[in-house]
Coordinates of C-alpha atoms and ligand atoms in Angstrom, one line a residue:
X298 CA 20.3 -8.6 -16.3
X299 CA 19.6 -9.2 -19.7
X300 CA 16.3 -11.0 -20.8
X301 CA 13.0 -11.2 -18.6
X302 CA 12.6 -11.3 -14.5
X303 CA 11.0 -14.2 -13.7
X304 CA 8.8 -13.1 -11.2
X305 CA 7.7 -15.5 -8.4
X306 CA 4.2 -14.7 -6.8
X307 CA 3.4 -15.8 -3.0
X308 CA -0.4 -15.8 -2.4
X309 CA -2.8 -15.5 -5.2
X310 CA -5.7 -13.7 -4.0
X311 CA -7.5 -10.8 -5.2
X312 CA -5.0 -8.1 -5.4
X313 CA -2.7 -10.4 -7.8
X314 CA -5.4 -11.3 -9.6
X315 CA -6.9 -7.8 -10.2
X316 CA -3.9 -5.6 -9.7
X317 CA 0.1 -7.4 -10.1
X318 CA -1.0 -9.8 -13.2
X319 CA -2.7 -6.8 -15.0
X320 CA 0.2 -4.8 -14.1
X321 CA 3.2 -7.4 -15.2
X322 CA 1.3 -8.4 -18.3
X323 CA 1.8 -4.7 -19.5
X324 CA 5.7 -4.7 -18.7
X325 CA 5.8 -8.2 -20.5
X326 CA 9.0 -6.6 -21.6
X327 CA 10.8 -6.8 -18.4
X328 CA 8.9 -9.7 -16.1
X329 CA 7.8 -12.8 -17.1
X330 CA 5.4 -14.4 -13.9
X331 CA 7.3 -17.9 -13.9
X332 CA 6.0 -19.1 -10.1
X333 CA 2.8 -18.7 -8.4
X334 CA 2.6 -20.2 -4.3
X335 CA -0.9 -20.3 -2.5
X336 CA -2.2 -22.4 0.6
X337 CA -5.5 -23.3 -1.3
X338 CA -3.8 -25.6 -4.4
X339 CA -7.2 -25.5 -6.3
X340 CA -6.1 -21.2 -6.5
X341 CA -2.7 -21.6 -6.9
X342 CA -3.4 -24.3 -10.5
X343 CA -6.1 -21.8 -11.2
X344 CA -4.3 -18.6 -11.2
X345 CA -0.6 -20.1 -12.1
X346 CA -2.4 -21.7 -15.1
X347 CA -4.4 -18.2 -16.5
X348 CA -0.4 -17.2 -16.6
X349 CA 1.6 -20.0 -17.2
X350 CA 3.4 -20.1 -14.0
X351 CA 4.2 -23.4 -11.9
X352 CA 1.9 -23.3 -8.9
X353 CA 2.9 -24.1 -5.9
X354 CA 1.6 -24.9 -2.5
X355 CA 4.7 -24.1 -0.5
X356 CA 6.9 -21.1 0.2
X357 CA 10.0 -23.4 0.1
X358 CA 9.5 -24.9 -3.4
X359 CA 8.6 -21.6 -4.8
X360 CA 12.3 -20.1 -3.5
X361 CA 14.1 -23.3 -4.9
X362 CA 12.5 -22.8 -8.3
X363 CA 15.7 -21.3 -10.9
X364 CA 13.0 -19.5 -12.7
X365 CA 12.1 -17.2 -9.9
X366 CA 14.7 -13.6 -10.1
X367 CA 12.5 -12.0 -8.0
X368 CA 9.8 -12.3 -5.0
X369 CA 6.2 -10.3 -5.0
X370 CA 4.4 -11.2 -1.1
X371 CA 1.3 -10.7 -1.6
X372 CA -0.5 -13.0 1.4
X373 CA -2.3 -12.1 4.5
X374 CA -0.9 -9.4 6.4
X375 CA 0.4 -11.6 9.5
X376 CA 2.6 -13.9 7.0
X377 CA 4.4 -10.9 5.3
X378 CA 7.5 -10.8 7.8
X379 CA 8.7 -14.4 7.9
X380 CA 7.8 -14.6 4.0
X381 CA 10.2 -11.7 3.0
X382 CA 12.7 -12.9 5.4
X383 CA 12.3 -16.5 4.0
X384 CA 12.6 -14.5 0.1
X385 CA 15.3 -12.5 1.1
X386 CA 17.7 -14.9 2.3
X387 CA 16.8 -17.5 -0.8
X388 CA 19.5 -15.9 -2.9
X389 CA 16.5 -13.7 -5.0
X390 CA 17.6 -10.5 -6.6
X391 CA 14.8 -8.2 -5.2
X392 CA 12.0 -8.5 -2.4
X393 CA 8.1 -6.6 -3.3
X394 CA 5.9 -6.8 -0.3
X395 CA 2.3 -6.0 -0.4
X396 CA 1.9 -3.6 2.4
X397 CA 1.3 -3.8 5.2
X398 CA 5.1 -4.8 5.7
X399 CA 4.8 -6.8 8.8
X400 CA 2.7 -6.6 12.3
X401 CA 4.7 -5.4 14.7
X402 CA 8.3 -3.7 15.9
X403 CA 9.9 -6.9 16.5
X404 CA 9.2 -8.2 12.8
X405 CA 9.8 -5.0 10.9
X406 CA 13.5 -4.7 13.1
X407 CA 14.0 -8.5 12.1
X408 CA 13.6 -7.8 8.3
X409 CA 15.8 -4.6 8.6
X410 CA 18.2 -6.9 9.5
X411 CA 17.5 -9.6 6.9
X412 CA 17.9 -6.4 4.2
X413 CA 21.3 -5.6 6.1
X414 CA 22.6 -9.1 5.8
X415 CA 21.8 -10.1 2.1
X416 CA 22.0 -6.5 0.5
X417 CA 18.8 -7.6 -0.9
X418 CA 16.4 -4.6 -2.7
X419 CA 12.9 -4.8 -0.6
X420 CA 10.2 -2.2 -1.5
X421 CA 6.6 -2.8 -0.2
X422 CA 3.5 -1.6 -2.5
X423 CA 2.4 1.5 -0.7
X424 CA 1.9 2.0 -4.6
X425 CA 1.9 5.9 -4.6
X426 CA 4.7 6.6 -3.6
X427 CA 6.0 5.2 -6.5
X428 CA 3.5 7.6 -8.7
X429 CA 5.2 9.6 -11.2
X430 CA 3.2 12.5 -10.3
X431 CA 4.5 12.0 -6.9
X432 CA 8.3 11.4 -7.5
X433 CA 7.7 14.5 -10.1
X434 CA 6.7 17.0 -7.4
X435 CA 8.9 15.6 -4.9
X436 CA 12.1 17.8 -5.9
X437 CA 10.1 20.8 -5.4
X438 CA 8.6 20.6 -2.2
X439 CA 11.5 20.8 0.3
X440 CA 10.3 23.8 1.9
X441 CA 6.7 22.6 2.5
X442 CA 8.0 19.3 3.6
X443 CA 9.4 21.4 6.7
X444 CA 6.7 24.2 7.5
X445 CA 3.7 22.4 6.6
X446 CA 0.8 23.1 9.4
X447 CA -1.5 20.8 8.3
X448 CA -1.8 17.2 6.0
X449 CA -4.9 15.5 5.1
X450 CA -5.1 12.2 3.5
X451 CA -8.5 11.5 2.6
X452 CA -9.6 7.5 0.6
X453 CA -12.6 7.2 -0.1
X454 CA -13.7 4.0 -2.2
X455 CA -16.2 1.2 -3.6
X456 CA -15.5 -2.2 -1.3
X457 CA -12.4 -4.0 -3.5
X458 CA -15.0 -6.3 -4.9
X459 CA -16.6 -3.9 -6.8
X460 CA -13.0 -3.1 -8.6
X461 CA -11.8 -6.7 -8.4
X462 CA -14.8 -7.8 -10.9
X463 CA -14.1 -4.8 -13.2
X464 CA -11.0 -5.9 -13.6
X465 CA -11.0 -9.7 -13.4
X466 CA -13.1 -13.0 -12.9
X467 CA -11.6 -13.7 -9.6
X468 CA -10.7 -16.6 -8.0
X469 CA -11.6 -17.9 -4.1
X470 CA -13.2 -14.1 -3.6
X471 CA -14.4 -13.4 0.1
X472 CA -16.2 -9.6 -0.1
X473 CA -16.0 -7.6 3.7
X474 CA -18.9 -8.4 5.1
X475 CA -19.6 -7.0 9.0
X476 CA -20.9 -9.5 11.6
X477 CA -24.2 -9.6 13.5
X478 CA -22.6 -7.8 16.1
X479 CA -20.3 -4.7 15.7
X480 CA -18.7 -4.1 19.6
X481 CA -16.1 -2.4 20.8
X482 CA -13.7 -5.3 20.0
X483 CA -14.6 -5.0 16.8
X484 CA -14.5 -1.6 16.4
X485 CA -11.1 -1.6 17.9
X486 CA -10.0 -4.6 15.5
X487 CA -11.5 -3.0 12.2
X488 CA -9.6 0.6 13.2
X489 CA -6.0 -1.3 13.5
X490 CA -7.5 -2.9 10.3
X491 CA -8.4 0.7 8.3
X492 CA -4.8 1.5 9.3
X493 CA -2.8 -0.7 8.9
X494 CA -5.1 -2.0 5.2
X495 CA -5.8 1.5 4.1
X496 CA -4.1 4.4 5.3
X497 CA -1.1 2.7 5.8
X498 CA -0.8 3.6 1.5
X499 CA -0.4 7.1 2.1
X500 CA 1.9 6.6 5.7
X501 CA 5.5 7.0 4.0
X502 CA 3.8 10.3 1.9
X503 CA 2.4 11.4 5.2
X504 CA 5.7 11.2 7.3
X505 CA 7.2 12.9 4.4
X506 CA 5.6 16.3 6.1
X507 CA 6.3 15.2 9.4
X508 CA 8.8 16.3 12.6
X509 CA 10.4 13.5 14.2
X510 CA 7.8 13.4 16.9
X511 CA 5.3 10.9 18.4
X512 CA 2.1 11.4 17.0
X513 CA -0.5 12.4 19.4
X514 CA -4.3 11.6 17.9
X515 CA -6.8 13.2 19.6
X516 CA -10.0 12.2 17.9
X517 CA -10.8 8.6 16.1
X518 CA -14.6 7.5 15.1
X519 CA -14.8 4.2 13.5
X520 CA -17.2 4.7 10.8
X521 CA -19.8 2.0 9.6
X522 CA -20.0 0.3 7.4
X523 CA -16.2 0.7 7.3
X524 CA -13.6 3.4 7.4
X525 CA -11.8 5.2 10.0
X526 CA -11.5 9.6 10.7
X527 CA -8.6 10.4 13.0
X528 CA -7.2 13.6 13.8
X529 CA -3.9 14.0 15.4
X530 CA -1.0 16.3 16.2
X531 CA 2.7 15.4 15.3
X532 CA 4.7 18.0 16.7
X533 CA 3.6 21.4 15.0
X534 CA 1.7 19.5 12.5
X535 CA -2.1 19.0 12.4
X536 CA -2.8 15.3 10.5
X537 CA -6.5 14.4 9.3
X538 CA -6.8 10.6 8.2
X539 CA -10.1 9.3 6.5
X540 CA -11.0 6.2 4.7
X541 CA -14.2 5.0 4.2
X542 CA -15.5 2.3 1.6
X543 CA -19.1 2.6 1.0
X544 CA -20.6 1.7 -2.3
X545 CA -22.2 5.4 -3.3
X546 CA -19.7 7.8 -2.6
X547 CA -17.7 9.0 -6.0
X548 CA -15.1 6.9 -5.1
X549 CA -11.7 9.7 -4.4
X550 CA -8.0 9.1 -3.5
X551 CA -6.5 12.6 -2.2
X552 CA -3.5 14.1 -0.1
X553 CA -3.0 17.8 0.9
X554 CA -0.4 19.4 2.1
X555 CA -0.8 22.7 3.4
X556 CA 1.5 25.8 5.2
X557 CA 1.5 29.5 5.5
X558 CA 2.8 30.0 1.8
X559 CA 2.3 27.1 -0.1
X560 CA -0.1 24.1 -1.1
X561 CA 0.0 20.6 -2.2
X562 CA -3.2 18.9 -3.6
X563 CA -2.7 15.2 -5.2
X564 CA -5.5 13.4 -6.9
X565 CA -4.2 9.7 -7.1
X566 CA -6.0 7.1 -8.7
X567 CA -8.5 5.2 -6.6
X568 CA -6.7 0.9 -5.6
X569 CA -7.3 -1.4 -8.8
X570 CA -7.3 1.0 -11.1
X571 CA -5.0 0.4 -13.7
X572 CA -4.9 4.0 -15.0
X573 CA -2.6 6.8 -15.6
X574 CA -0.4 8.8 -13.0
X575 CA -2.0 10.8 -10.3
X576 CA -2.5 14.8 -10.9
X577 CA -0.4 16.9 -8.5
X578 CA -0.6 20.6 -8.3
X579 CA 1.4 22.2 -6.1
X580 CA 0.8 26.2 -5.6
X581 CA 3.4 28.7 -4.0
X582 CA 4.3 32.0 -4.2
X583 CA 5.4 31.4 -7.4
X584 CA 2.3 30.4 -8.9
X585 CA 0.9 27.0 -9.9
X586 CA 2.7 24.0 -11.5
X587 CA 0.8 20.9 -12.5
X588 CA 2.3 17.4 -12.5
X589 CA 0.0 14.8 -14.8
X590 CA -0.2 12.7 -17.7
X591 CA 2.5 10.0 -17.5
X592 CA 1.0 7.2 -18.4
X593 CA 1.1 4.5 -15.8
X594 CA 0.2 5.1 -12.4
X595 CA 1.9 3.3 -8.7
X596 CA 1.3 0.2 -9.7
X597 CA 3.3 0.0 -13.2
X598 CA 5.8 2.4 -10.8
X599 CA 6.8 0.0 -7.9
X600 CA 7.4 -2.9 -10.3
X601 CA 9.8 -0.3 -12.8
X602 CA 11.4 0.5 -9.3
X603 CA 11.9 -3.2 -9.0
X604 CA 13.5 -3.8 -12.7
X605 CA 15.6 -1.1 -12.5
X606 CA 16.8 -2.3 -8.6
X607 CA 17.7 -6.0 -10.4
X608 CA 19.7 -3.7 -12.8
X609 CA 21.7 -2.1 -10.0
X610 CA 19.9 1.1 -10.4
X611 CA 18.4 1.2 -6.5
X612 CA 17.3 5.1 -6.4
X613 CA 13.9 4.4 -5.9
X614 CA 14.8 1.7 -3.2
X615 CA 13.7 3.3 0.3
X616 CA 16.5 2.9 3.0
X617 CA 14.8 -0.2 5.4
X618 CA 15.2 2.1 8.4
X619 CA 12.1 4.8 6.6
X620 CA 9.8 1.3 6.2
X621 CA 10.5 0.4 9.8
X622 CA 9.4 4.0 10.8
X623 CA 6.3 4.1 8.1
X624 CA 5.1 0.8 10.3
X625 CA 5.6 2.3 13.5
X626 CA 4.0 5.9 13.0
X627 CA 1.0 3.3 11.5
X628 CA 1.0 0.9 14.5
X629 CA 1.0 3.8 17.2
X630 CA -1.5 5.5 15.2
X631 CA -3.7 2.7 15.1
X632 CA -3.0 1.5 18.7
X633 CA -4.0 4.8 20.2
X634 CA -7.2 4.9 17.6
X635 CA -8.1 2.0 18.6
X636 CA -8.4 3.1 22.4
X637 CA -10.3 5.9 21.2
X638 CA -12.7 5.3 18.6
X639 CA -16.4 6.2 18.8
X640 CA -18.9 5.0 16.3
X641 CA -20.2 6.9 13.1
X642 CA -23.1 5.4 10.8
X643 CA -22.3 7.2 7.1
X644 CA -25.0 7.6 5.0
Ligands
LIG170 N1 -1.8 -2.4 -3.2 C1 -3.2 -2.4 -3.1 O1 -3.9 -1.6 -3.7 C2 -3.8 -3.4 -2.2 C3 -5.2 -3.5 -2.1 C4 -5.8 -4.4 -1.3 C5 -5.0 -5.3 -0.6 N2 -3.6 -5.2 -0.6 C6 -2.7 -6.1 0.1 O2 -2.5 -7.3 -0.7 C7 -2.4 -8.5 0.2 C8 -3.3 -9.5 -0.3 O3 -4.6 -9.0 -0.4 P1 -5.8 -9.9 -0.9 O4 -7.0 -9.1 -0.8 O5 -5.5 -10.5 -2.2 O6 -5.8 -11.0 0.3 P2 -6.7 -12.3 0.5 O7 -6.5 -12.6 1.9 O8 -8.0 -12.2 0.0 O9 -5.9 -13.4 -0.4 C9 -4.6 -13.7 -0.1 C10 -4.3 -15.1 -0.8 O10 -3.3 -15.6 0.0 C11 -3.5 -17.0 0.3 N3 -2.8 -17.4 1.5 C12 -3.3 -17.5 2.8 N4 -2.3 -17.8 3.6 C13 -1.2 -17.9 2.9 C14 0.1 -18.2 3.1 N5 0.6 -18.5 4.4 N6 1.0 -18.2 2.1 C15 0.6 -18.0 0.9 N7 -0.6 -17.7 0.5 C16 -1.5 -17.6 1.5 C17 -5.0 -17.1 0.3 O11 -5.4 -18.5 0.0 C18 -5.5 -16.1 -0.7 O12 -5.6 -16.7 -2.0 C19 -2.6 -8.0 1.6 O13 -1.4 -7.8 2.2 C20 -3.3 -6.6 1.4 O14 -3.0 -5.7 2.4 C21 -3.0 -4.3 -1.5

């Protein structure tokens, strides 16, 4: 396609604000942000007009607009499905989701199908795996990928509104706050939130290591104010997941892959940071080889991975089938989490 991708953007909170208009201003070359749809019209004239987009107010108007090549979802989790389905079959040329990709089985099977049908390019922000300290390693680890005993991901960061005002004077902002009363509901509630918000990022990097087996977690502690440690099996394979946002840690994005001969360490950069690429080191029997120092991180990388996709160059597409999986190892995760999670206070 020659000429800009007008990009059309569906909810306009905090994350376009501080993350996808940053992000496309610097590729300026390739996008232009021509659409902007929220529910709240006072956000939708705000945030169009710091970009000169036409707001919107609803999904349909926004997929009739000419302008619009391509479709970024980046509402409220339980909207995601029916909005990619509804971009997908509007005649766009590519589909970005915000993760999570959708709720539930039935949803995720439904926009398989939707992919099937229209040939449409999809790819949802889990933002790292489009890293180029990521996709650099990648080649090289086939051997770990299949004898790795043990896989940590580990998130640990500043609540988003901390980052959000670094980056932006945002919009319609509502900061996490916990209520008066944290029960077990609520426990149970935040940990399908921690996975399916949080460590749902690192999910596709994670099943990356994994057999194709159920995951069995065997410890889960919610932890206050919020964050979520959960240790499974999968097979052979031990998993830790942690995430915690608390406002004094040093805030630290990292993976690890580990087996008898070999070991993976990523750094990536903490969300809404609009910094270079992650650092991955990767030591074997054959010493230690360092990937670094490309210059755009995830971000920049999922919306390349869109341009080139409108250009007919899909590698970096992942087949629908892997983001169906990614959601269910996330929702069975969660849902047995959930049914086991005890309560930590983090100081
Ligand atoms: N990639 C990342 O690093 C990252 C970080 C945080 C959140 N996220 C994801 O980004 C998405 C948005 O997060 P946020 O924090 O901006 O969310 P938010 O809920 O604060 O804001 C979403 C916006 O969508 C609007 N909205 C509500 N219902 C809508 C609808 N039906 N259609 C269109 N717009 C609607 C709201 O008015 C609001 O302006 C979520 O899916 C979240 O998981 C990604």
């Amino acid at each position: 396609m020659t000429g800009q991708i007008g990009v059309g953007i569906v909810g306009a909170g905090p994350v376009v604000q501080a993350i996808h208009l940053p992000t496309l201003a610097r590729l300026a070359d390739l996008f232009a942000v021509r659409a902007l749809m929220d529910v709240d019209e006072a956000t939708a004239a705000l945030v169009g007009g710091r970009v000169g987009a036409s707001p919107y107010t609803r999904l349909e108007d926004l997929l009739a607009d000419p302008a619009v090549d391509v479709v970024a979802i980046c509402s409220p989790h339980k909207f995601h499905a029916q909005q990619v389905i509804a971009a997908l079959r509007a005649g766009k040329r590519a589909v970005l989701c915000e993760k999570p990709l959708a709720m539930g089985r039935d949803e995720a099977d439904l926009i398989a199908a939707a992919v099937a049908e229209t040939g449409v390019p999809l790819i949802v922000g889990a933002m790292h795996t489009f890293d180029p300290a990521w996709l650099g390693v990648l080649p090289l680890i086939e051997q770990l990928r299949s004898n790795a005993h043990t896989i940590r991901s580990s998130i640990v960061l500043p609540f988003n509104a901390r980052f959000e005002d670094w980056a932006t004077e945002v919009v319609n902002q509502k900061p996490f706050a916990l209520p008066d009363v944290v029960d077990d509901a609520f426990r149970a509630r935040m940990m399908e939130f921690g996975v399916l918000g949080l460590a749902i990022h690192d999910i596709p990097i994670v099943r990356a290591f994994l057999p194709d087996a159920d995951p069995l977690v065997t410890a889960a502690a919610f932890l206050e104010p919020f964050g979520y440690a959960i240790t499974m099996r999968v097979g052979d394979v031990l998993v830790d997941v942690f995430g915690l946002l608390q406002p004094q840690w040093q805030p630290q994005w990292e993976f690890e892959a580990i087996s008898a001969d070999a070991r993976l360490h990523i750094d990536f950069t903490p969300s809404f940071v609009h910094a270079g690429s992650a650092v991955a080191t990767l030591t074997d029997t054959k010493g230690t080889q360092v990937f670094q120092d490309v210059p755009h991180n995830g971000y920049e990388g999922e919306w390349r991975a869109i341009a080139a996709a409108v250009n007919g160059d899909r590698a970096l597409v992942p087949d629908p089938a892997d983001l169906v999986q990614d959601l269910m190892l996330a929702l069975d995760i969660a849902d047995q989490a959930a049914d086991l999670q005890i309560t930590q206070e983090v100081k």
